[in-house]
């Protein structure tokens, strides 16, 4: 189970350039699903089961892209200036390492700051790939890189870059493996470009026209860090109530809570002051879809060392299987 | 007392935060039912009310959207018997300390928004308004009792009752945008005695504050030929008299800018002038901050118009509006609707009518 997460997180796939991740996921899925498609925006769409009399068509989206950087300019001295793909926090940049899609590696650092007590602005940073000049620099404008962040097994907790959202991609595959029969038509979307505005999920949901949809993602478990959000590792999957761009359908929230209670797994309710998920795109498709989101609590989101708890992960798989194999009541 | 006043007072006394519009939706549905031919709810909870055209066969349709959701607060954490909170929509947190609120948990619980006493504040914060991170709601309950009735995600609405002032001013916690719901109701009442050439959809949208979800999905479902967003805008007041504000009690605003269709701006100006209705032009250089942002780009695009009712003290529990302006907005819309002929789409957008 951890091996799958390791494999997924260590594959590079910044927004818009998800093909390597898509291939790894497709390879993994081959023996469990036959109906696999890729749409125009690169979403990997897997259909399982058929809708029977008590069934719905249910869309579940887990984005497979990750944050990264893109070269905007190479200085004469060979230093590489860059822009962000998705939300990259300057505070995690100094000393971090990147690897370009062409294999070039580099370290991130910044110009000498005027005030060392303040985090420099984004434009003060550069990537050093060891080039002596722009002429012999192995990367050029438009090349993309992701952050390096090795997978580490701490026992109950695991650490890696890109647990946002490869942990959810792996979790979705474990769920698919465990679903034997279902009254529903299940449409699983491994979506693209979530980190830059949930674009893959937007078009996928429009094409699919589901009765019900939800996103699988990670959510900041920052309870220990002095914030006023009550979410932490080890306290169960988080059922989203709302975030910056999205308000869950109350029926979907209750359906998820009931599911967790039925199989006696712990759960947390999630309110998020920063960020959003694919759920926002699913909800406003066409004339609207009842929507929600389930999240894996995750510390240090969008840093090269994100952390999740394996109990939460296991409990969320159990909850997913329960939700997707039983009749749905959104009353 | 105007005819709309009792209804407006009931709207301003009802909760209905973004995503939890149930209570106010019920009140609106009851009021609109006798004024329209059919009424239904969208999947996201927007109220769709149709006044059918008297014309047989295919006819154009107009959608007027007034959002019914209100800004407020939501529980993020329950700590030592206090509720930590964040905003639903763009609440102005500077005015929150001391406000009476209602926590909508398993049952409704009264509470007050509070903060650290001034004398006990860290010295670097004493001169600044308190942001959400330092505010909390006190309900008098202890942690154990609180956990029985309240969970994370429960919304908190303002408890401020509406206040009627001398002449025609009114204050309340959700004049944004219940003032427009009242105006749309005035419009529907005006239309009672007319046969309409167009189908007219009065839509009370959900989730405008922050996300525009209701308008996006309702306009997709209805696919009107023209859409109008009816919303409040900034009124002039002490310290806010620049070009971004409009006189209160002196008429409505007509949107002009990339979010609205220039032909519709022209038509509305013309109609306002014909009936001697005072108005101000409201420039919307980028986007209007209203449901029109979503409706304009629905499906293959819908020509839009934005009509504004100026209010003071936006996004506070005591927003203030002029009932006269509300009546005017309703009458202007009714006049526009009754002027619509079945071929109006051609005349409006070919430029012939202006």
XYZ file of C-alpha atoms in Angstrom:
685
model
C 0.000 0.000 0.000
C 2.806 2.398 0.893
C 4.742 1.207 -2.148
C 1.972 2.421 -4.448
C 2.000 5.834 -2.775
C 5.792 5.966 -3.069
C 5.659 5.139 -6.753
C 2.954 7.734 -7.466
C 4.513 10.575 -5.470
C 7.949 10.090 -6.996
C 6.645 10.417 -10.546
C 6.738 13.988 -11.886
C 3.519 15.559 -13.138
C 3.114 19.328 -12.826
C -0.217 20.802 -13.980
C -0.668 20.430 -17.710
C 2.126 17.845 -17.958
C 0.558 14.878 -16.232
C 1.337 12.185 -18.827
C 3.985 10.314 -16.810
C 1.667 10.090 -13.815
C -1.237 9.109 -16.023
C 0.799 6.243 -17.458
C 1.754 4.922 -14.030
C -1.866 5.097 -12.877
C -3.168 3.450 -16.033
C -0.640 0.631 -15.693
C -1.809 0.047 -12.129
C -5.488 0.053 -13.120
C -5.220 -2.305 -16.075
C -5.942 -5.500 -14.193
C -8.928 -4.041 -12.276
C -10.840 -2.031 -14.875
C -11.520 -2.445 -18.557
C -13.234 0.810 -19.422
C -10.418 3.372 -19.343
C -10.351 6.534 -21.455
C -8.365 9.740 -21.710
C -10.225 12.910 -22.663
C -9.062 16.080 -24.432
C -7.639 17.749 -21.345
C -5.818 14.590 -20.338
C -8.166 13.353 -17.623
C -7.995 9.600 -17.119
C -11.585 8.360 -16.847
C -12.410 4.894 -15.512
C -15.923 3.477 -15.444
C -16.935 0.693 -13.078
C -20.365 -0.899 -12.678
C -23.751 -0.140 -14.156
C -26.558 1.932 -12.725
C -29.370 -0.287 -11.485
C -32.787 0.721 -10.134
C -31.424 1.991 -6.803
C -28.278 3.379 -8.332
C -26.905 6.741 -9.373
C -24.100 7.756 -11.635
C -21.435 8.960 -9.241
C -18.372 10.927 -10.281
C -15.284 10.770 -8.051
C -12.354 12.994 -8.971
C -8.789 12.854 -7.663
C -6.371 15.229 -9.323
C -3.075 13.796 -10.475
C -1.188 17.036 -11.096
C 1.217 18.610 -8.626
C 2.644 22.079 -8.095
C 5.908 22.992 -9.750
C 7.874 25.742 -11.454
C 8.395 26.890 -15.037
C 11.464 28.623 -16.456
C 10.727 32.233 -17.351
C 14.214 33.478 -18.144
C 17.847 32.316 -18.033
C 20.354 34.904 -16.803
C 23.662 35.433 -18.634
C 25.442 33.849 -15.653
C 23.417 30.649 -16.086
C 21.038 31.141 -13.164
C 17.453 30.212 -13.987
C 14.533 32.494 -13.112
C 11.161 30.861 -12.805
C 7.457 31.313 -12.289
C 5.088 29.123 -10.278
C 2.742 26.368 -11.448
C 0.018 26.363 -8.799
C 0.446 27.759 -5.296
C 4.158 27.642 -4.437
C 4.981 29.198 -1.061
C 8.186 31.307 -1.011
C 8.791 30.185 2.574
C 9.466 26.615 1.433
C 11.790 27.636 -1.402
C 15.222 28.441 0.068
C 17.387 25.342 -0.170
C 14.763 23.180 -1.842
C 15.640 21.140 -4.906
C 13.885 20.702 -8.211
C 14.076 18.202 -11.034
C 13.111 19.219 -14.555
C 11.046 16.985 -16.802
C 14.171 16.565 -18.965
C 16.048 15.184 -15.946
C 18.121 18.277 -15.101
C 18.389 18.880 -11.377
C 18.776 22.179 -9.605
C 18.804 23.908 -6.240
C 16.621 26.902 -5.369
C 18.045 29.914 -3.627
C 17.605 33.657 -3.466
C 19.469 36.923 -3.897
C 21.031 38.319 -0.742
C 18.042 39.661 1.221
C 17.987 43.217 2.565
C 16.282 42.007 5.716
C 17.153 38.465 6.761
C 14.165 38.245 9.116
C 11.717 38.446 6.182
C 10.912 35.845 3.551
C 12.069 37.209 0.178
C 9.502 37.809 -2.549
C 9.005 35.160 -5.199
C 10.895 37.095 -7.893
C 14.067 37.134 -5.765
C 14.505 33.387 -6.161
C 16.432 31.487 -8.824
C 17.358 27.899 -9.669
C 21.017 26.956 -9.944
C 21.510 23.995 -12.277
C 25.302 24.285 -12.236
C 25.522 26.061 -15.588
C 28.304 28.628 -16.105
C 26.355 30.721 -18.621
C 23.022 30.910 -20.429
C 24.651 29.201 -23.425
C 25.456 25.970 -21.641
C 22.320 25.960 -19.474
C 20.531 22.620 -19.992
C 17.052 24.155 -19.535
C 15.289 26.878 -21.494
C 12.226 29.100 -21.211
C 9.094 27.023 -20.769
C 10.775 23.976 -19.227
C 8.946 22.642 -16.195
C 10.243 21.189 -12.974
C 8.766 19.676 -9.829
C 10.160 19.800 -6.323
C 12.229 16.924 -5.044
C 10.982 15.330 -1.864
C 11.926 11.751 -1.195
C 9.413 9.258 0.140
C 10.086 8.429 3.799
C 8.330 5.802 5.899
C 7.944 6.953 9.512
C 5.803 3.954 10.420
C 2.301 5.200 11.068
C 2.981 8.409 9.157
C 4.595 8.786 5.759
C 6.367 11.783 4.229
C 6.894 12.781 0.614
C 6.443 15.550 -1.919
C 3.212 15.391 -3.941
C 1.179 13.459 -1.374
C -1.119 16.229 -2.599
C -2.645 14.522 -4.461
C -1.004 11.229 -5.375
C -2.013 9.821 -1.991
C -5.625 10.293 -3.085
C -4.865 8.791 -6.518
C -3.416 5.697 -4.812
C -6.353 5.625 -2.403
C -8.773 5.680 -5.312
C -7.029 2.701 -6.887
C -7.127 0.746 -3.612
C -10.846 1.552 -3.497
C -11.428 0.357 -7.054
C -9.606 -2.887 -6.219
C -11.957 -3.532 -3.314
C -15.253 -2.802 -5.068
C -16.794 -6.113 -6.076
C -20.409 -5.131 -6.771
C -22.189 -1.789 -6.797
C -25.693 -0.564 -7.634
C -24.097 2.538 -9.174
C -22.372 3.587 -12.321
C -19.058 4.775 -10.884
C -16.996 7.177 -12.929
C -13.517 7.762 -11.525
C -11.670 10.756 -12.876
C -7.937 11.164 -12.367
C -8.057 14.829 -13.216
C -5.570 17.311 -14.616
C -4.754 20.932 -13.764
C -6.409 21.107 -10.347
C -3.569 23.205 -8.909
C -4.178 25.917 -11.497
C -7.967 26.149 -11.189
C -9.613 22.701 -11.361
C -9.764 22.774 -15.132
C -9.616 19.060 -15.834
C -12.492 18.300 -13.472
C -14.543 21.124 -15.013
C -14.533 19.634 -18.500
C -14.661 16.018 -17.318
C -17.776 16.702 -15.228
C -19.418 18.500 -18.135
C -18.848 15.471 -20.361
C -19.980 12.933 -17.779
C -23.234 14.457 -16.443
C -23.297 12.552 -13.161
C -26.100 12.581 -10.557
C -23.654 13.094 -7.712
C -20.019 14.076 -7.589
C -17.237 14.456 -5.113
C -13.537 15.177 -5.005
C -10.783 13.271 -3.214
C -7.963 15.480 -2.087
C -5.767 16.293 0.864
C -6.599 19.032 3.356
C -4.237 20.971 5.625
C -4.044 19.294 9.034
C -2.764 22.367 10.758
C -4.399 21.885 14.147
C -0.983 21.647 15.813
C 0.293 24.778 14.148
C -1.877 27.205 16.071
C -4.527 27.795 13.432
C -8.217 27.798 14.201
C -8.968 24.886 11.876
C -9.798 21.742 13.779
C -8.186 19.029 11.672
C -5.294 16.769 12.565
C -3.577 13.572 11.536
C -4.943 10.297 12.860
C -8.449 11.550 13.576
C -9.997 10.094 10.450
C -10.853 11.247 6.945
C -12.106 14.828 6.659
C -15.594 15.431 5.281
C -15.645 18.850 3.664
C -18.354 21.269 4.755
C -16.970 24.278 2.917
C -13.865 25.976 1.629
C -13.021 29.245 -0.068
C -14.756 28.397 -3.328
C -17.153 25.683 -2.413
C -20.041 24.831 -0.108
C -20.846 21.123 0.089
C -24.376 19.959 -0.484
C -25.717 19.273 3.046
C -27.192 15.979 1.802
C -23.771 14.834 0.625
C -22.170 15.814 3.943
C -24.773 13.794 5.857
C -24.424 10.833 3.507
C -20.679 10.766 4.225
C -21.148 11.193 7.987
C -23.725 8.372 8.054
C -21.361 6.135 6.083
C -18.543 6.756 8.553
C -20.841 6.084 11.507
C -22.169 2.852 9.955
C -18.708 1.327 9.620
C -17.463 2.984 12.809
C -14.518 4.888 11.387
C -13.602 8.242 12.919
C -14.163 11.343 10.781
C -13.524 15.073 10.994
C -15.537 17.914 9.538
C -13.537 20.241 7.343
C -13.767 24.002 6.982
C -11.001 25.494 4.911
C -10.019 29.166 4.819
C -7.460 28.742 2.056
C -7.602 26.709 -1.111
C -10.196 24.566 -2.800
C -10.600 21.301 -4.694
C -12.075 19.808 -7.844
C -15.443 19.804 -6.064
C -15.931 23.455 -6.999
C -15.801 22.568 -10.698
C -17.972 19.481 -10.397
C -20.694 21.349 -8.510
C -21.234 24.071 -11.079
C -21.273 21.829 -14.110
C -24.280 22.424 -16.365
C -27.294 23.135 -14.170
C -25.549 21.952 -11.016
C -24.677 18.656 -9.336
C -25.004 17.651 -5.685
C -21.365 17.696 -4.621
C -18.958 17.219 -1.752
C -15.388 16.260 -0.970
C -13.460 13.777 1.150
C -9.961 14.696 2.221
C -6.927 12.961 3.644
C -5.603 15.155 6.480
C -2.110 16.257 5.471
C 0.500 18.350 7.250
C 2.727 20.858 5.421
C 0.674 20.872 2.213
C 2.569 22.271 -0.817
C 5.945 21.764 0.847
C 8.497 19.182 -0.363
C 7.762 17.207 2.811
C 4.054 16.612 3.163
C 2.898 14.121 5.806
C -0.144 11.876 6.088
C -1.242 9.187 8.523
C -1.801 5.618 7.302
C -4.720 5.024 9.673
C -6.527 7.949 8.084
C -5.674 6.486 4.703
C -7.020 3.024 5.562
C -10.133 4.453 7.169
C -10.812 6.552 4.121
C -10.571 3.514 1.843
C -13.076 1.702 4.058
C -15.382 4.740 3.954
C -15.078 5.021 0.170
C -15.958 1.364 -0.338
C -18.924 1.710 1.988
C -20.212 4.830 0.222
C -19.811 3.508 -3.295
C -21.265 0.017 -2.834
C -24.497 0.915 -1.020
C -27.629 2.752 -2.150
C -27.341 6.516 -1.682
C -29.851 8.628 0.180
C -29.259 12.371 0.114
C -32.400 13.166 2.133
C -45.955 52.336 4.848
C -45.297 51.021 1.351
C -46.755 47.717 0.198
C -43.348 46.097 0.143
C -42.341 47.051 3.683
C -43.824 44.123 5.652
C -42.319 41.626 3.199
C -38.935 43.350 3.334
C -39.024 43.266 7.138
C -39.721 39.531 7.097
C -36.828 38.993 4.659
C -34.483 40.944 6.919
C -35.532 38.869 9.915
C -34.779 35.512 8.285
C -31.446 33.700 8.253
C -30.179 32.300 4.934
C -26.413 32.356 4.614
C -24.697 31.185 1.434
C -25.260 27.444 1.228
C -28.004 27.545 3.888
C -30.686 29.569 2.129
C -33.597 27.330 3.167
C -35.390 29.672 5.609
C -35.409 32.744 3.375
C -36.190 30.690 0.274
C -39.406 29.526 1.918
C -40.525 33.086 2.635
C -39.814 34.176 -0.924
C -41.578 31.166 -2.471
C -44.685 31.915 -0.437
C -44.737 35.539 -1.560
C -44.064 34.775 -5.223
C -46.393 31.787 -5.672
C -49.540 33.879 -6.357
C -47.597 36.228 -8.645
C -46.227 33.611 -11.073
C -47.393 30.619 -13.115
C -44.964 28.057 -11.760
C -42.218 27.853 -9.208
C -39.501 25.282 -8.631
C -36.056 24.822 -7.096
C -32.773 24.161 -8.883
C -30.480 21.356 -7.782
C -28.402 23.849 -5.844
C -31.485 25.434 -4.236
C -32.103 28.565 -6.329
C -35.768 29.476 -6.640
C -37.035 29.589 -10.241
C -40.356 31.428 -10.695
C -41.866 31.697 -14.167
C -44.330 34.304 -15.446
C -45.362 32.731 -18.715
C -45.738 34.721 -21.899
C -49.252 35.127 -23.336
C -47.818 34.379 -26.773
C -48.293 30.874 -28.180
C -45.333 28.934 -29.493
C -41.690 29.888 -29.293
C -40.942 33.130 -27.494
C -37.845 34.677 -25.983
C -37.112 34.534 -22.280
C -35.672 36.890 -19.708
C -34.057 35.882 -16.432
C -33.776 38.305 -13.551
C -31.440 37.082 -10.831
C -31.427 38.484 -7.323
C -29.331 36.487 -4.911
C -31.036 35.597 -1.661
C -27.988 34.401 0.289
C -26.397 36.579 2.938
C -22.946 36.928 4.430
C -22.294 35.725 7.967
C -20.023 33.473 9.974
C -19.239 29.774 10.283
C -17.802 27.631 13.084
C -14.245 26.406 12.405
C -13.349 25.000 15.796
C -14.854 24.475 19.240
C -12.277 25.323 21.909
C -12.681 25.557 25.686
C -16.356 26.388 25.344
C -15.888 29.067 22.693
C -16.568 28.967 18.980
C -13.783 30.009 16.653
C -15.113 31.444 13.429
C -14.423 32.506 9.903
C -16.412 34.413 7.313
C -19.102 33.223 4.941
C -18.719 35.756 2.134
C -16.895 39.046 2.551
C -17.885 40.007 6.083
C -16.268 43.196 7.348
C -14.578 41.874 10.487
C -13.821 45.338 11.865
C -17.385 45.716 13.091
C -17.909 42.235 14.489
C -16.923 42.522 18.173
C -20.046 42.984 20.279
C -22.499 41.793 17.623
C -25.365 39.546 18.666
C -25.564 36.402 16.549
C -27.531 33.162 16.235
C -25.633 29.880 15.982
C -27.536 27.448 13.757
C -26.602 24.134 15.330
C -28.901 21.235 16.182
C -30.927 24.040 17.666
C -30.629 27.792 17.453
C -28.389 29.255 20.135
C -27.915 32.972 20.807
C -24.339 34.194 21.068
C -22.136 37.243 20.888
C -18.983 37.862 18.892
C -16.253 38.812 21.314
C -12.556 39.513 21.607
C -9.723 39.891 24.070
C -10.341 42.899 26.380
C -8.389 45.953 25.281
C -6.250 46.143 28.442
C -5.158 42.518 28.027
C -4.285 42.752 24.343
C -0.723 42.217 23.132
C 0.602 45.769 22.759
C 1.365 45.410 19.054
C -2.322 44.828 18.331
C -4.055 47.461 20.428
C -4.393 50.028 17.664
C -5.713 47.752 14.985
C -9.124 46.300 14.302
C -9.233 42.613 15.182
C -9.142 40.188 12.338
C -11.018 36.916 12.343
C -8.112 35.030 13.849
C -8.684 36.742 17.211
C -12.468 36.802 17.334
C -14.703 34.159 18.853
C -18.344 33.565 19.705
C -19.448 33.153 23.312
C -22.710 31.281 23.852
C -22.457 30.812 27.601
C -22.277 27.035 27.159
C -19.278 25.006 28.264
C -17.332 22.750 25.897
C -19.336 19.607 26.671
C -22.758 21.216 26.207
C -21.573 23.072 23.137
C -20.407 19.879 21.453
C -23.901 18.448 21.903
C -25.554 21.196 19.848
C -22.863 22.589 17.575
C -20.494 21.063 15.053
C -17.819 22.432 12.756
C -19.418 23.960 9.692
C -22.570 25.196 11.420
C -23.389 28.689 10.212
C -23.861 31.757 12.402
C -26.200 34.521 11.283
C -26.531 38.078 12.547
C -29.293 38.624 15.085
C -29.694 42.343 14.469
C -33.417 43.076 13.928
C -34.313 45.426 11.052
C -34.732 49.117 11.890
C -37.112 51.492 10.100
C -35.969 55.100 10.038
C -37.760 58.337 9.365
C -38.937 58.779 5.798
C -37.902 55.837 3.720
C -34.640 54.484 5.110
C -34.296 50.989 6.485
C -31.378 49.099 8.064
C -30.838 45.382 8.461
C -28.348 42.576 8.234
C -29.040 41.302 4.753
C -30.207 44.210 2.630
C -27.459 42.788 0.417
C -29.319 41.332 -1.338
C -32.806 41.055 0.137
C -33.357 44.658 -1.013
C -33.193 43.257 -4.536
C -35.491 40.354 -3.691
C -37.994 42.975 -2.529
C -37.455 44.972 -5.741
C -37.992 41.868 -7.857
C -41.206 41.254 -5.928
C -42.339 44.825 -6.675
C -41.660 44.058 -10.338
C -43.735 40.846 -10.251
C -46.588 42.724 -8.601
C -46.473 45.450 -11.245
C -46.635 42.763 -13.944
C -49.805 41.203 -12.494
C -52.124 43.103 -14.807
C -50.107 42.702 -17.978
C -50.030 40.043 -20.666
C -46.357 39.414 -21.344
C -44.740 38.831 -24.715
C -41.694 37.183 -23.155
C -41.311 34.410 -20.616
C -39.982 36.034 -17.470
C -38.010 34.034 -14.915
C -37.647 35.613 -11.506
C -34.772 33.748 -9.895
C -33.670 34.004 -6.272
C -30.141 32.641 -6.556
C -28.052 30.829 -3.951
C -24.357 31.148 -3.125
C -23.652 34.468 -4.820
C -21.385 35.681 -2.030
C -17.980 34.361 -2.956
C -18.772 31.828 -5.639
C -21.738 32.827 -7.890
C -22.739 29.154 -8.011
C -26.505 29.647 -8.074
C -26.493 32.082 -10.995
C -24.056 29.952 -13.006
C -26.164 26.809 -12.735
C -29.611 28.453 -12.940
C -28.755 30.377 -16.097
C -27.492 27.121 -17.621
C -30.788 25.412 -16.789
C -33.013 28.280 -17.982
C -30.866 29.483 -20.908
C -32.531 32.895 -21.121
C -32.024 35.196 -24.098
C -31.261 38.093 -21.766
C -30.201 38.002 -18.115
C -30.334 40.778 -15.556
C -28.580 40.779 -12.210
C -30.290 42.842 -9.566
C -27.900 43.607 -6.739
C -26.902 46.289 -4.276
C -24.051 48.713 -4.803
C -22.069 51.171 -2.682
C -23.959 54.295 -1.603
C -22.305 57.576 -0.767
C -21.751 58.210 2.918
C -19.300 59.813 5.337
C -15.796 59.245 4.005
C -16.995 57.442 0.901
C -18.005 59.992 -1.684
C -15.800 59.164 -4.593
C -16.642 57.991 -8.088
C -17.210 54.434 -6.858
C -20.261 55.392 -4.792
C -23.781 56.496 -5.697
C -26.343 58.681 -3.946
C -28.784 56.774 -1.734
C -32.489 57.501 -1.955
C -31.967 59.204 -5.301
C -32.533 56.370 -7.710
C -30.984 53.181 -8.989
C -27.798 52.545 -10.929
C -27.510 51.246 -14.486
C -24.433 49.181 -15.222
C -22.041 50.086 -18.002
C -18.925 48.119 -18.838
C -17.704 44.820 -20.205
C -19.946 42.735 -17.958
C -23.124 44.194 -19.432
C -24.296 44.475 -23.012
C -24.003 48.036 -24.364
C -27.365 47.779 -26.152
C -29.054 46.929 -22.841
C -27.341 49.844 -21.097
C -28.817 52.087 -23.799
C -32.310 50.632 -23.474
C -32.392 50.979 -19.696
C -31.213 54.593 -19.833
C -33.907 55.341 -22.361
C -36.630 53.700 -20.286
C -35.507 55.448 -17.086
C -35.660 58.776 -18.877
C -39.079 58.042 -20.365
C -40.599 57.470 -16.932
C -38.602 60.246 -15.225
C -36.820 57.829 -12.963
C -33.619 59.173 -11.434
C -30.574 56.989 -12.075
C -26.794 57.023 -12.004
C -24.503 55.252 -14.424
C -22.383 52.678 -12.629
C -19.126 52.003 -14.487
C -17.974 48.390 -14.187
C -14.570 48.541 -15.797
C -13.621 44.922 -15.131
C -16.378 42.854 -13.628
C -19.534 43.810 -11.830
C -19.120 41.675 -8.695
C -22.624 40.343 -9.281
C -24.372 37.247 -10.622
C -23.820 38.716 -14.105
C -20.201 37.599 -13.978
C -21.393 33.999 -14.076
C -24.479 34.471 -16.259
C -22.658 36.326 -19.029
C -20.388 33.353 -19.780
C -22.972 30.591 -19.335
C -23.122 28.085 -22.204
C -22.571 30.049 -25.434
C -22.981 33.407 -23.702
C -25.911 35.549 -22.550
C -26.252 39.343 -22.914
C -26.438 40.823 -19.435
C -27.522 43.907 -17.557
C -26.823 44.922 -13.958
C -29.237 47.125 -12.018
C -27.980 48.391 -8.662
C -29.632 49.616 -5.490
C -27.207 51.824 -3.524
C -26.772 50.796 0.125
C -24.536 52.069 2.897
C -22.380 49.926 5.201
C -22.076 46.950 2.849
C -21.490 43.531 4.463
C -22.182 44.701 7.997
C -25.130 43.665 10.194
C -26.641 47.132 9.711
C -26.668 47.796 6.004
C -28.896 50.731 5.087
C -31.075 51.292 2.024
C -33.848 53.512 0.742
C -37.211 51.825 0.243
C -37.903 54.330 -2.543
C -34.907 53.060 -4.466
C -36.127 49.491 -4.004
C -39.542 50.433 -5.426
C -37.838 52.244 -8.307
C -35.722 49.226 -9.239
C -38.857 47.060 -9.325
C -40.796 49.566 -11.421
C -37.954 50.066 -13.893
C -37.688 46.312 -14.462
C -41.462 46.009 -14.919
C -41.394 48.830 -17.444
C -38.580 47.122 -19.355
C -40.458 43.818 -19.372
C -43.749 45.293 -20.560
C -41.913 47.107 -23.341
C -40.544 43.827 -24.715
C -42.112 42.775 -28.015
C -41.653 39.257 -29.343
C -39.131 40.542 -31.886
C -37.249 42.601 -29.281
C -34.076 40.524 -29.581
C -33.634 41.720 -33.148
C -34.464 45.345 -32.417
C -32.277 45.545 -29.307
C -29.187 43.846 -30.652
C -29.325 45.198 -34.197
C -29.014 48.675 -32.735
C -32.305 49.837 -34.286
C -34.038 50.743 -31.036
C -31.391 53.093 -29.639
